[in-house]
Structures are given as structure tokens and as C-alpha cells.
Coordinates of N, CA and C and ligand atoms in Angstrom, one line a residue:
M126 N 60.3 98.8 46.7 CA 61.8 98.7 46.6 C 62.2 97.5 47.4
F127 N 61.5 97.2 48.5 CA 61.8 96.0 49.3 C 60.7 95.0 49.2
Y128 N 60.9 93.8 49.5 CA 59.9 92.7 49.4 C 59.0 92.8 50.6
T129 N 57.6 92.7 50.2 CA 56.7 92.6 51.4 C 55.9 91.4 51.4
V130 N 55.4 90.8 52.5 CA 54.6 89.6 52.4 C 53.3 89.7 53.0
S131 N 52.3 88.8 52.7 CA 51.0 88.9 53.4 C 51.1 88.3 54.8
K132 N 50.0 88.6 55.5 CA 49.9 88.0 56.9 C 50.0 86.5 56.9
E133 N 49.4 85.9 55.8 CA 49.4 84.5 55.7 C 50.8 83.9 55.5
D134 N 51.5 84.5 54.7 CA 52.9 84.2 54.4 C 53.7 84.4 55.7
E135 N 53.5 85.4 56.4 CA 54.2 85.7 57.7 C 54.1 84.4 58.6
Y136 N 52.8 83.9 58.8 CA 52.6 82.7 59.6 C 53.4 81.5 59.0
L137 N 53.4 81.3 57.7 CA 54.1 80.2 57.1 C 55.6 80.3 57.4
F138 N 56.2 81.5 57.2 CA 57.5 81.8 57.5 C 57.9 81.6 59.0
L139 N 57.0 81.9 59.9 CA 57.3 81.7 61.2 C 57.5 80.2 61.5
G140 N 56.6 79.4 60.9 CA 56.7 78.0 61.1 C 58.1 77.4 60.6
K141 N 58.4 78.0 59.5 CA 59.8 77.5 58.9 C 60.8 78.0 59.8
R142 N 60.9 79.1 60.4 CA 61.9 79.6 61.3 C 62.0 78.7 62.6
K143 N 60.8 78.3 63.0 CA 60.7 77.3 64.2 C 61.5 76.1 63.9
R144 N 61.3 75.6 62.6 CA 62.0 74.3 62.2 C 63.4 74.6 62.1
L145 N 63.9 75.8 61.6 CA 65.3 76.1 61.5 C 66.0 76.0 62.8
V146 N 65.2 76.7 63.8 CA 65.7 76.7 65.1 C 66.0 75.2 65.6
E147 N 65.1 74.4 65.4 CA 65.3 72.9 65.8 C 66.5 72.4 65.1
Q148 N 66.7 72.6 63.8 CA 67.9 72.2 63.1 C 69.2 72.7 63.7
L149 N 69.2 73.9 64.1 CA 70.4 74.6 64.6 C 70.7 74.0 66.1
R150 N 69.6 73.7 66.7 CA 69.9 73.1 68.1 C 70.5 71.7 68.0
V151 N 70.0 70.9 66.9 CA 70.6 69.7 66.6 C 72.1 69.8 66.3
K152 N 72.4 70.8 65.5 CA 73.8 71.0 65.0 C 74.7 71.7 66.2
G153 N 74.1 71.9 67.4 CA 75.0 72.3 68.6 C 74.9 73.7 69.1
I154 N 73.9 74.4 68.5 CA 73.7 75.8 69.0 C 72.8 75.7 70.3
S155 N 73.2 76.2 71.3 CA 72.4 76.1 72.6 C 72.1 77.4 73.3
N156 N 72.7 78.5 72.9 CA 72.4 79.8 73.6 C 71.0 80.2 73.3
S157 N 70.1 80.3 74.2 CA 68.7 80.5 74.0 C 68.4 82.0 73.4
A158 N 69.3 82.9 73.7 CA 69.0 84.2 73.1 C 69.4 84.2 71.6
V159 N 70.4 83.4 71.3 CA 70.7 83.2 69.8 C 69.6 82.6 69.1
L160 N 69.0 81.5 69.6 CA 68.0 80.7 69.0 C 66.7 81.7 68.9
S161 N 66.4 82.5 69.9 CA 65.2 83.3 69.8 C 65.4 84.4 68.8
A162 N 66.5 84.9 68.6 CA 66.8 85.9 67.6 C 66.6 85.2 66.2
I163 N 67.1 84.0 66.0 CA 66.8 83.3 64.7 C 65.4 83.1 64.5
E164 N 64.6 82.8 65.6 CA 63.1 82.6 65.4 C 62.5 84.0 65.0
K165 N 63.0 84.9 65.5 CA 62.3 86.3 65.3 C 62.6 87.0 64.0
I166 N 63.8 86.9 63.5 CA 64.3 87.8 62.3 C 63.7 87.1 61.0
P167 N 63.0 88.0 60.3 CA 62.4 87.6 59.0 C 63.5 87.4 57.9
R168 N 64.2 86.3 57.9 CA 65.3 86.2 56.9 C 64.9 86.2 55.4
H169 N 63.6 85.9 55.1 CA 63.1 86.0 53.8 C 63.2 87.4 53.2
L170 N 63.1 88.4 54.1 CA 63.1 89.7 53.6 C 64.5 90.3 53.2
F171 N 65.5 89.5 53.5 CA 66.9 90.0 53.3 C 67.4 89.6 51.9
F172 N 66.6 88.9 51.1 CA 67.0 88.6 49.8 C 66.6 89.7 48.8
D173 N 67.2 89.7 47.6 CA 66.8 90.6 46.6 C 65.3 90.3 46.2
P174 N 64.5 91.3 46.1 CA 63.1 91.0 45.7 C 63.0 90.1 44.4
S175 N 64.0 90.3 43.5 CA 63.9 89.7 42.2 C 64.1 88.1 42.4
T176 N 64.6 87.7 43.6 CA 64.6 86.3 43.9 C 63.2 85.6 43.7
G177 N 62.2 86.4 44.0 CA 60.8 85.8 43.7 C 60.3 85.0 44.9
R178 N 59.0 85.0 45.1 CA 58.4 84.3 46.2 C 58.7 82.7 46.2
P179 N 58.5 82.0 45.1 CA 58.8 80.5 45.3 C 60.2 80.2 45.8
A180 N 61.2 80.9 45.2 CA 62.5 80.7 45.7 C 62.8 81.0 47.1
M181 N 62.1 82.1 47.5 CA 62.3 82.5 48.9 C 61.7 81.5 49.8
L182 N 60.4 81.0 49.5 CA 59.8 79.9 50.3 C 60.6 78.7 50.4
E183 N 61.3 78.4 49.3 CA 62.1 77.2 49.3 C 63.4 77.4 50.1
H184 N 64.1 78.5 50.0 CA 65.4 78.6 50.5 C 65.6 79.5 51.7
A185 N 64.7 80.4 52.1 CA 65.0 81.4 53.0 C 65.4 80.8 54.4
Y186 N 64.7 79.6 54.7 CA 65.0 79.1 56.0 C 65.7 77.6 56.0
S187 N 66.3 77.4 54.9 CA 67.0 76.2 54.8 C 68.4 76.7 55.2
D188 N 69.4 75.8 55.7 CA 70.6 76.2 56.2 C 71.6 76.3 55.1
K189 N 71.4 77.3 54.3 CA 72.3 77.6 53.0 C 72.8 79.0 53.0
A190 N 73.9 79.2 52.3 CA 74.4 80.4 52.0 C 73.8 80.8 50.6
L191 N 73.3 82.1 50.5 CA 72.6 82.4 49.2 C 73.1 83.8 48.7
P192 N 73.0 84.1 47.5 CA 73.4 85.5 46.9 C 72.5 86.5 47.4
I193 N 73.2 87.7 47.6 CA 72.5 88.9 48.0 C 72.8 90.0 47.1
G194 N 73.5 89.8 46.0 CA 73.9 90.9 45.1 C 75.3 91.2 45.2
A195 N 75.8 92.0 44.3 CA 77.3 92.4 44.2 C 78.3 91.3 44.4
G196 N 77.8 90.1 44.0 CA 78.8 89.0 44.1 C 79.0 88.5 45.6
Q197 N 78.1 88.9 46.5 CA 78.3 88.4 47.9 C 77.1 87.5 48.3
T198 N 77.4 86.9 49.4 CA 76.3 85.9 49.9 C 75.9 86.2 51.3
I199 N 74.7 85.8 51.7 CA 74.3 85.9 53.1 C 74.8 84.6 53.7
S200 N 75.4 84.6 54.9 CA 76.0 83.5 55.5 C 74.9 82.5 55.9
H201 N 75.4 81.1 56.0 CA 74.4 80.1 56.5 C 73.9 80.5 57.8
P202 N 72.6 80.1 58.2 CA 72.1 80.5 59.5 C 73.0 79.8 60.5
F203 N 73.6 78.6 60.3 CA 74.4 78.0 61.3 C 75.6 78.8 61.6
T204 N 76.2 79.3 60.5 CA 77.4 80.1 60.7 C 77.1 81.4 61.5
V205 N 76.0 82.1 61.2 CA 75.6 83.3 61.9 C 75.3 83.0 63.3
A206 N 74.6 81.9 63.6 CA 74.3 81.4 65.0 C 75.6 81.2 65.7
F207 N 76.6 80.4 65.1 CA 77.7 80.0 65.7 C 78.6 81.2 66.0
Q208 N 78.8 82.1 65.1 CA 79.7 83.3 65.3 C 79.1 84.2 66.5
T209 N 77.6 84.3 66.4 CA 77.0 85.1 67.5 C 77.2 84.5 68.8
E210 N 77.1 83.2 68.9 CA 77.2 82.4 70.3 C 78.6 82.7 70.7
K211 N 79.7 82.5 69.8 CA 81.1 82.7 70.3 C 81.4 84.1 70.8
L212 N 80.6 85.1 70.4 CA 80.9 86.5 70.9 C 80.4 86.7 72.4
E213 N 79.7 85.7 72.9 CA 79.3 85.8 74.4 C 78.7 87.2 74.7
I214 N 77.8 87.7 73.9 CA 77.2 89.1 74.0 C 76.4 89.3 75.3
E215 N 76.8 90.4 76.0 CA 76.0 90.9 77.1 C 75.2 92.2 76.6
K216 N 74.0 92.3 77.1 CA 73.1 93.5 76.7 C 73.9 94.8 76.9
G217 N 73.8 95.7 76.0 CA 74.4 97.0 76.0 C 75.9 97.0 75.5
E218 N 76.5 95.9 75.1 CA 77.9 95.9 74.7 C 78.0 96.6 73.3
K219 N 79.2 97.2 73.0 CA 79.4 97.9 71.8 C 80.2 96.9 70.9
I220 N 79.5 96.6 69.7 CA 80.1 95.6 68.9 C 80.4 96.2 67.5
L221 N 81.6 95.9 66.9 CA 81.9 96.2 65.6 C 81.8 95.0 64.7
E222 N 81.1 95.3 63.6 CA 81.0 94.2 62.6 C 81.6 94.6 61.3
I223 N 82.4 93.6 60.8 CA 83.0 93.9 59.4 C 82.4 93.0 58.4
G224 N 81.8 93.8 57.4 CA 81.1 93.0 56.4 C 79.5 93.0 56.6
T225 N 78.9 94.2 56.4 CA 77.4 94.3 56.7 C 76.6 93.4 55.8
G226 N 77.1 93.3 54.5 CA 76.3 92.6 53.5 C 74.8 92.9 53.5
C227 N 74.0 91.9 53.6 CA 72.6 92.2 53.5 C 72.0 92.6 54.9
G228 N 72.9 92.5 56.0 CA 72.5 93.0 57.3 C 71.8 91.9 58.2
Y229 N 71.8 90.7 57.8 CA 71.1 89.6 58.6 C 71.9 89.4 59.9
Q230 N 73.2 89.3 59.8 CA 74.1 89.2 61.0 C 73.9 90.4 61.9
T231 N 73.9 91.5 61.2 CA 73.8 92.9 61.9 C 72.4 92.8 62.8
A232 N 71.4 92.4 62.2 CA 70.1 92.3 62.9 C 70.2 91.4 64.1
M233 N 70.9 90.3 64.0 CA 71.2 89.4 65.0 C 71.8 90.1 66.2
L234 N 72.8 90.8 66.0 CA 73.6 91.5 66.9 C 72.7 92.4 67.7
V235 N 71.8 93.2 67.0 CA 70.8 94.1 67.7 C 69.9 93.2 68.5
E236 N 69.4 92.1 68.0 CA 68.5 91.3 68.8 C 69.1 90.8 70.2
M237 N 70.4 90.7 70.1 CA 71.1 90.2 71.3 C 71.4 91.4 72.3
G238 N 70.9 92.6 71.9 CA 71.0 93.7 72.8 C 72.2 94.6 72.7
A239 N 72.9 94.4 71.6 CA 74.2 95.1 71.4 C 74.0 96.5 70.7
K240 N 75.0 97.4 71.0 CA 75.0 98.6 70.2 C 75.9 98.3 69.1
V241 N 75.4 98.4 67.9 CA 76.2 97.9 66.7 C 76.7 98.9 65.7
F242 N 78.0 98.8 65.4 CA 78.8 99.6 64.5 C 79.1 98.7 63.3
T243 N 78.7 98.9 62.1 CA 79.0 97.9 61.0 C 79.6 98.6 59.8
I244 N 80.6 97.9 59.2 CA 81.3 98.5 58.0 C 81.2 97.6 56.8
E245 N 80.9 98.2 55.6 CA 80.9 97.5 54.3 C 81.6 98.2 53.3
R246 N 82.4 97.4 52.6 CA 83.3 98.1 51.5 C 82.6 98.2 50.1
Q247 N 81.4 97.5 49.9 CA 80.8 97.6 48.7 C 79.8 98.7 48.8
K248 N 79.9 99.7 48.0 CA 79.0 100.8 48.1 C 77.5 100.5 47.9
T249 N 77.2 99.6 46.8 CA 75.8 99.2 46.6 C 75.1 98.5 47.7
L250 N 75.8 97.5 48.4 CA 75.4 96.9 49.6 C 75.2 97.8 50.7
Y251 N 76.2 98.7 50.9 CA 76.1 99.6 52.0 C 74.8 100.6 51.9
D252 N 74.6 101.1 50.7 CA 73.5 102.0 50.4 C 72.2 101.3 50.7
K253 N 72.1 100.0 50.2 CA 70.8 99.3 50.3 C 70.5 98.9 51.7
T254 N 71.5 98.4 52.4 CA 71.2 97.8 53.9 C 71.0 99.0 54.8
K255 N 71.7 100.1 54.6 CA 71.5 101.3 55.4 C 70.1 101.7 55.4
L256 N 69.4 101.6 54.3 CA 68.0 101.9 54.2 C 67.1 100.7 54.7
F257 N 67.5 99.5 54.3 CA 66.6 98.4 54.7 C 66.5 98.1 56.1
L258 N 67.6 98.0 56.9 CA 67.5 97.6 58.3 C 66.5 98.6 59.1
P259 N 66.7 99.9 59.0 CA 65.8 100.8 59.7 C 64.3 100.6 59.1
Y260 N 64.1 100.3 57.8 CA 62.8 100.1 57.2 C 62.1 98.9 57.9
I261 N 62.9 97.8 58.3 CA 62.1 96.7 59.0 C 62.3 96.9 60.5
G262 N 62.7 97.9 61.0 CA 62.6 98.2 62.4 C 63.9 98.3 63.3
Y263 N 65.0 98.1 62.5 CA 66.3 98.2 63.3 C 66.9 99.6 63.1
Q264 N 66.6 100.5 64.1 CA 66.9 101.9 63.9 C 68.1 102.4 64.6
T265 N 68.8 101.5 65.4 CA 69.9 102.0 66.2 C 71.3 101.8 65.6
I266 N 71.3 101.1 64.5 CA 72.5 100.8 64.0 C 73.3 101.9 63.3
R267 N 74.7 101.9 63.6 CA 75.5 102.9 62.9 C 76.2 102.3 61.7
F268 N 76.0 102.8 60.5 CA 76.5 102.2 59.2 C 77.7 103.0 58.8
F269 N 78.7 102.2 58.3 CA 79.9 103.0 57.8 C 80.3 102.3 56.4
Y270 N 80.6 103.1 55.5 CA 81.1 102.6 54.2 C 82.6 102.9 54.2
G271 N 83.4 101.7 54.3 CA 84.9 101.8 54.4 C 85.5 100.5 54.4
D272 N 86.8 100.4 54.7 CA 87.6 99.2 54.7 C 87.7 98.6 56.1
G273 N 87.1 97.5 56.3 CA 87.1 96.9 57.6 C 88.5 96.6 58.1
Y274 N 89.5 96.5 57.3 CA 90.8 96.1 57.9 C 91.3 97.3 58.9
K275 N 90.7 98.5 58.6 CA 91.2 99.6 59.5 C 90.2 99.8 60.7
G276 N 89.1 99.1 60.8 CA 88.2 99.2 61.9 C 87.7 100.6 61.9
L277 N 87.3 101.0 63.1 CA 86.7 102.4 63.3 C 87.4 103.0 64.5
P278 N 88.7 103.5 64.3 CA 89.5 104.0 65.4 C 88.7 105.2 66.2
Q279 N 87.8 105.9 65.5 CA 87.1 107.0 66.1 C 86.0 106.6 67.0
H280 N 85.7 105.3 67.0 CA 84.6 104.8 67.9 C 85.1 103.7 68.8
A281 N 86.4 103.4 68.7 CA 87.1 102.4 69.6 C 87.1 102.9 71.0
P282 N 87.2 102.0 72.0 CA 87.4 100.6 71.9 C 86.0 99.8 71.8
F283 N 86.0 98.6 71.4 CA 84.8 97.8 71.2 C 84.8 96.5 72.2
D284 N 83.7 96.2 72.7 CA 83.6 95.1 73.6 C 83.8 93.8 72.8
K285 N 83.3 93.8 71.6 CA 83.4 92.6 70.7 C 83.5 93.0 69.3
I286 N 84.2 92.1 68.5 CA 84.4 92.4 67.0 C 84.1 91.1 66.3
I287 N 83.3 91.3 65.3 CA 82.9 90.1 64.4 C 83.2 90.4 63.0
V288 N 84.0 89.4 62.3 CA 84.3 89.6 60.9 C 83.5 88.6 60.1
T289 N 82.8 89.0 59.1 CA 81.9 88.0 58.3 C 82.4 87.8 56.9
A290 N 83.7 88.0 56.7 CA 84.4 87.7 55.4 C 85.7 86.9 55.8
G291 N 86.2 86.0 54.9 CA 87.3 85.2 55.2 C 88.6 86.1 55.1
A292 N 89.4 86.3 56.2 CA 90.6 87.2 56.2 C 91.7 86.3 56.0
P293 N 92.9 86.9 55.3 CA 94.2 86.2 55.3 C 94.9 86.1 56.6
Y294 N 94.6 87.2 57.4 CA 95.3 87.2 58.7 C 94.4 88.1 59.6
I295 N 94.7 88.2 60.9 CA 93.9 89.0 61.8 C 94.5 90.5 61.8
P296 N 93.7 91.3 61.2 CA 94.2 92.7 61.1 C 94.6 93.4 62.5
N297 N 95.8 93.9 62.5 CA 96.3 94.4 63.8 C 95.4 95.5 64.4
D298 N 94.9 96.4 63.5 CA 94.0 97.5 63.8 C 92.8 97.0 64.7
L299 N 92.4 95.9 64.3 CA 91.1 95.4 65.0 C 91.6 94.8 66.4
L300 N 92.7 94.2 66.5 CA 93.1 93.8 67.9 C 93.4 95.0 68.7
V301 N 93.9 96.0 68.2 CA 94.1 97.2 69.1 C 92.8 97.8 69.5
Q302 N 91.8 97.8 68.6 CA 90.5 98.5 68.9 C 89.6 97.7 69.8
L303 N 90.1 96.5 70.2 CA 89.3 95.7 71.1 C 89.7 95.9 72.6
K304 N 88.6 96.0 73.4 CA 88.9 96.3 74.9 C 89.6 95.1 75.5
V305 N 90.4 95.3 76.6 CA 90.9 94.2 77.4 C 89.6 93.4 77.9
G306 N 89.6 92.1 77.8 CA 88.5 91.3 78.3 C 87.5 91.1 77.0
G307 N 87.7 91.7 75.9 CA 86.9 91.6 74.8 C 87.2 90.4 73.9
I308 N 86.3 90.0 73.0 CA 86.4 88.9 72.1 C 86.3 89.3 70.8
I309 N 87.2 88.7 69.8 CA 87.0 88.8 68.3 C 86.8 87.5 67.7
V310 N 85.7 87.4 66.8 CA 85.5 86.2 66.1 C 85.7 86.5 64.6
I311 N 86.7 85.7 64.0 CA 87.1 86.0 62.6 C 87.5 84.7 61.9
P312 N 86.9 84.5 60.8 CA 87.3 83.3 60.0 C 88.6 83.7 59.1
I313 N 89.7 82.7 59.4 CA 90.9 83.0 58.7 C 91.2 81.9 57.7
G314 N 91.7 82.3 56.6 CA 92.1 81.4 55.5 C 91.9 82.0 54.2
E315 N 92.8 81.8 53.2 CA 92.6 82.4 51.9 C 92.0 81.5 50.9
G316 N 92.0 80.2 51.1 CA 91.6 79.2 50.2 C 90.1 79.1 50.1
E317 N 89.7 77.9 49.8 CA 88.2 77.5 49.7 C 87.6 77.5 51.1
Q318 N 88.4 77.3 52.2 CA 87.8 77.2 53.5 C 88.6 78.0 54.5
Q319 N 87.8 78.4 55.5 CA 88.4 79.2 56.6 C 88.2 78.4 57.9
E320 N 89.1 78.8 58.8 CA 89.0 78.2 60.2 C 88.5 79.4 61.1
M321 N 87.5 79.1 62.0 CA 87.0 80.1 62.8 C 88.0 80.4 64.0
N322 N 88.5 81.6 64.1 CA 89.4 82.0 65.2 C 88.6 82.9 66.2
V323 N 88.7 82.5 67.5 CA 88.1 83.2 68.6 C 89.2 83.6 69.5
L324 N 89.4 84.9 69.6 CA 90.4 85.4 70.4 C 89.9 86.2 71.5
K325 N 90.4 86.0 72.7 CA 90.1 86.8 73.9 C 91.2 87.6 74.3
K326 N 91.0 88.9 74.4 CA 92.1 89.9 74.8 C 92.4 89.8 76.3
I327 N 93.4 89.4 76.8 CA 93.5 89.1 78.2 C 94.4 90.3 78.8
S328 N 95.1 90.9 78.0 CA 95.9 92.2 78.4 C 96.2 93.0 77.1
D329 N 96.8 94.2 77.3 CA 97.1 95.0 76.1 C 97.8 94.2 75.0
Q330 N 98.7 93.3 75.4 CA 99.5 92.5 74.4 C 99.2 91.1 74.2
A331 N 98.4 90.5 75.1 CA 98.2 89.1 75.1 C 96.8 88.6 74.8
F332 N 96.7 87.5 74.0 CA 95.4 87.0 73.5 C 95.3 85.5 73.8
E333 N 94.2 85.0 74.2 CA 93.9 83.5 74.3 C 93.2 83.2 73.0
K334 N 93.7 82.2 72.3 CA 93.2 81.9 70.9 C 92.5 80.5 70.9
Q335 N 91.5 80.4 70.4 CA 90.8 79.0 70.1 C 90.5 79.0 68.5
V336 N 90.8 77.9 68.0 CA 90.5 77.7 66.4 C 89.4 76.6 66.4
I337 N 88.2 77.0 65.9 CA 87.1 75.9 66.0 C 86.4 75.8 64.6
G338 N 86.5 74.7 64.0 CA 85.6 74.4 62.9 C 86.0 75.1 61.6
K339 N 85.5 74.5 60.4 CA 85.9 75.0 59.1 C 84.6 75.5 58.5
F340 N 84.7 76.6 57.8 CA 83.6 77.4 57.3 C 84.0 77.9 55.9
K341 N 82.9 78.4 55.1 CA 83.2 78.9 53.8 C 82.7 80.3 53.8
F342 N 83.6 81.3 53.6 CA 83.2 82.7 53.5 C 83.7 83.4 52.1
V343 N 83.1 84.4 51.8 CA 83.6 85.2 50.6 C 84.9 86.0 51.2
P344 N 85.8 86.3 50.4 CA 87.1 86.9 51.0 C 86.9 88.3 51.5
M345 N 87.7 88.6 52.5 CA 87.8 90.0 53.1 C 88.9 90.7 52.2
L346 N 88.3 91.7 51.5 CA 89.2 92.5 50.5 C 89.6 93.8 51.0
Q347 N 90.6 94.3 50.5 CA 91.2 95.6 50.9 C 90.5 96.7 50.2
N348 N 90.3 97.8 50.8 CA 89.9 99.1 50.1 C 88.3 99.1 49.8
K349 N 87.8 100.3 49.5 CA 86.5 100.5 49.3 C 86.1 100.2 47.8
V350 N 85.0 99.9 47.3 CA 84.7 99.9 45.8 C 83.3 100.5 45.7
Ligands
SAH428 N1 77.1 89.2 57.4 C1 76.8 89.2 56.0 C2 77.9 88.5 55.3 C3 78.0 89.0 54.0 S1 79.4 88.3 53.0 C4 75.5 88.7 55.7 O1 74.9 87.8 56.5 O2 74.8 89.2 54.8 C5 80.7 89.3 53.5 C6 80.6 90.8 53.3 O3 81.9 91.4 53.7 C7 80.3 91.3 51.9 O4 79.3 92.1 51.9 C8 81.7 92.0 51.5 O5 81.4 93.0 50.6 C9 82.1 92.5 52.9 N2 83.6 92.8 52.9 C10 84.6 92.1 52.4 N3 85.8 92.7 52.7 C11 85.5 93.8 53.5 C12 86.3 94.8 54.1 N4 87.6 94.8 54.0 N5 85.6 95.8 54.8 C13 84.3 95.7 55.0 N6 83.4 94.9 54.4 C14 84.1 93.8 53.6

């Protein structure tokens, strides 16, 4: 059901990950825990097995966004590293992720020592990733099939929130479910490009906002499918 690789390929892929880490460093990622997580996570396993070994060898560790099925994409490694760095994660923090997708970003959050709650609106991706991540060793994640615009009020508040789809605006429910002192990282924009918004909640009503860099995400859509 999932892709498996030989010991020899494992070694080859590790070499490719080390090179990817160097590229990310050059592009400005400096958090050592983020870079160690990129070096550790077998990104080649997150693609559909039908992608085939040659395509995986060529693309899994290049800094590209690639299809993961159901019309969705796995984000660029740089985007994943950038969003993770901006969350300023401390071990043991409770993090809400909107847009599980193939689960690569989800695995990053676990490697950073977080307790992860993740929501996906596409049933096929939800079903697949909920089996896949525990299968490769990530057993503590809480998976939810639902609409990320609503967050998870039953599990709030969260120390940090990350949105991995392009949102037209910052959903108020997510701001409410963030702890005071917490951070939300969310790409905003409805067109081809989104701007990364990083908001720190400084009181129940007040936020400090930074807008940094342009990115390309699939859209954050309403309701489950
Ligand atoms: N972090 C993922 C990115 C996947 S792309 C990865 O690296 O694989 C964005 C994902 O957000 C898609 O899987 C899409 O189905 C999901 N999504 C879009 N709108 C959503 C919403 N309102 N609630 C939850 N998930 C949503």
C-alpha cells in the first residue's frame, strides 16, 4: 500500500537530504532543530507509490512543490522549513495544523517536539495520511476530518497554529483558539500568490502582525468533501 525502499536507497536518500539542508541554509533557514528535522524525515515516502522510483529519486529532495493526489500538493521544503521556523516551537507545545495533506509538515511539527492536532477537509487524503504517518513511526498525532476554518474548539486553546493552504482572510475562530502569547502562521491571498502572515497574540483582543515573503499555496476551501 505504501512505498518501501531498500537499505541502499535509504543511504542515497540521506545524502540527498543533507544536500537539501545545505540549500535551505543558503536560502536563509537557520534554526538547527528545523534543519535536523528536514535531514531526518524521509520525504520520498510521502509521494504516491505510483510516482515510481525514478521520479522520486529525481524530485523528492529538490526544492519543489509536487502532487500528492486529490488535486493537492506537498509544499516546497523551503516553505515547510520557513513556516516551521516562524512558529518558534518549544518542546511540548500544542499545535493545530490546518491542511494535513500528505502529512510532511505534520511530521516536521512532531520532530520539533510538539503535540500535534491536524485537520484535513479531503476525505481521501485524511484516510490515507491517518494510516501512513503512524506506519512510518509518528504515532502521537491526532487526526481530524473537518473544515479548518472552524478549528478545533473542543481542544483549544493552542500554543501555535499553522495553516498550509492559501486563505482569503484570517479565520476568526482560529484567532480565538490561540493562547495569549501564541503564534499563528498563515498564507493570505486568493490569487496566484499568498503573503505569509505571522501574528502573535499579545492579549485577548490584540495581535502583532508581520507580513513576510510571497508563496504559492493551493486554496483553503470551506466545508468537507
Ligand atoms: N502540509 C501539506 C500541504 C498540503 S496542501 C503537505 O505538506 O502535504 C493544503 C492542504 O490543505 C490540502 O490537503 C487541502 O485539502 C487542505 N485544505 C484546504 N482547505 C482546507 C480546510 N478548510 N480545512 C482543512 N484542510 C484544508
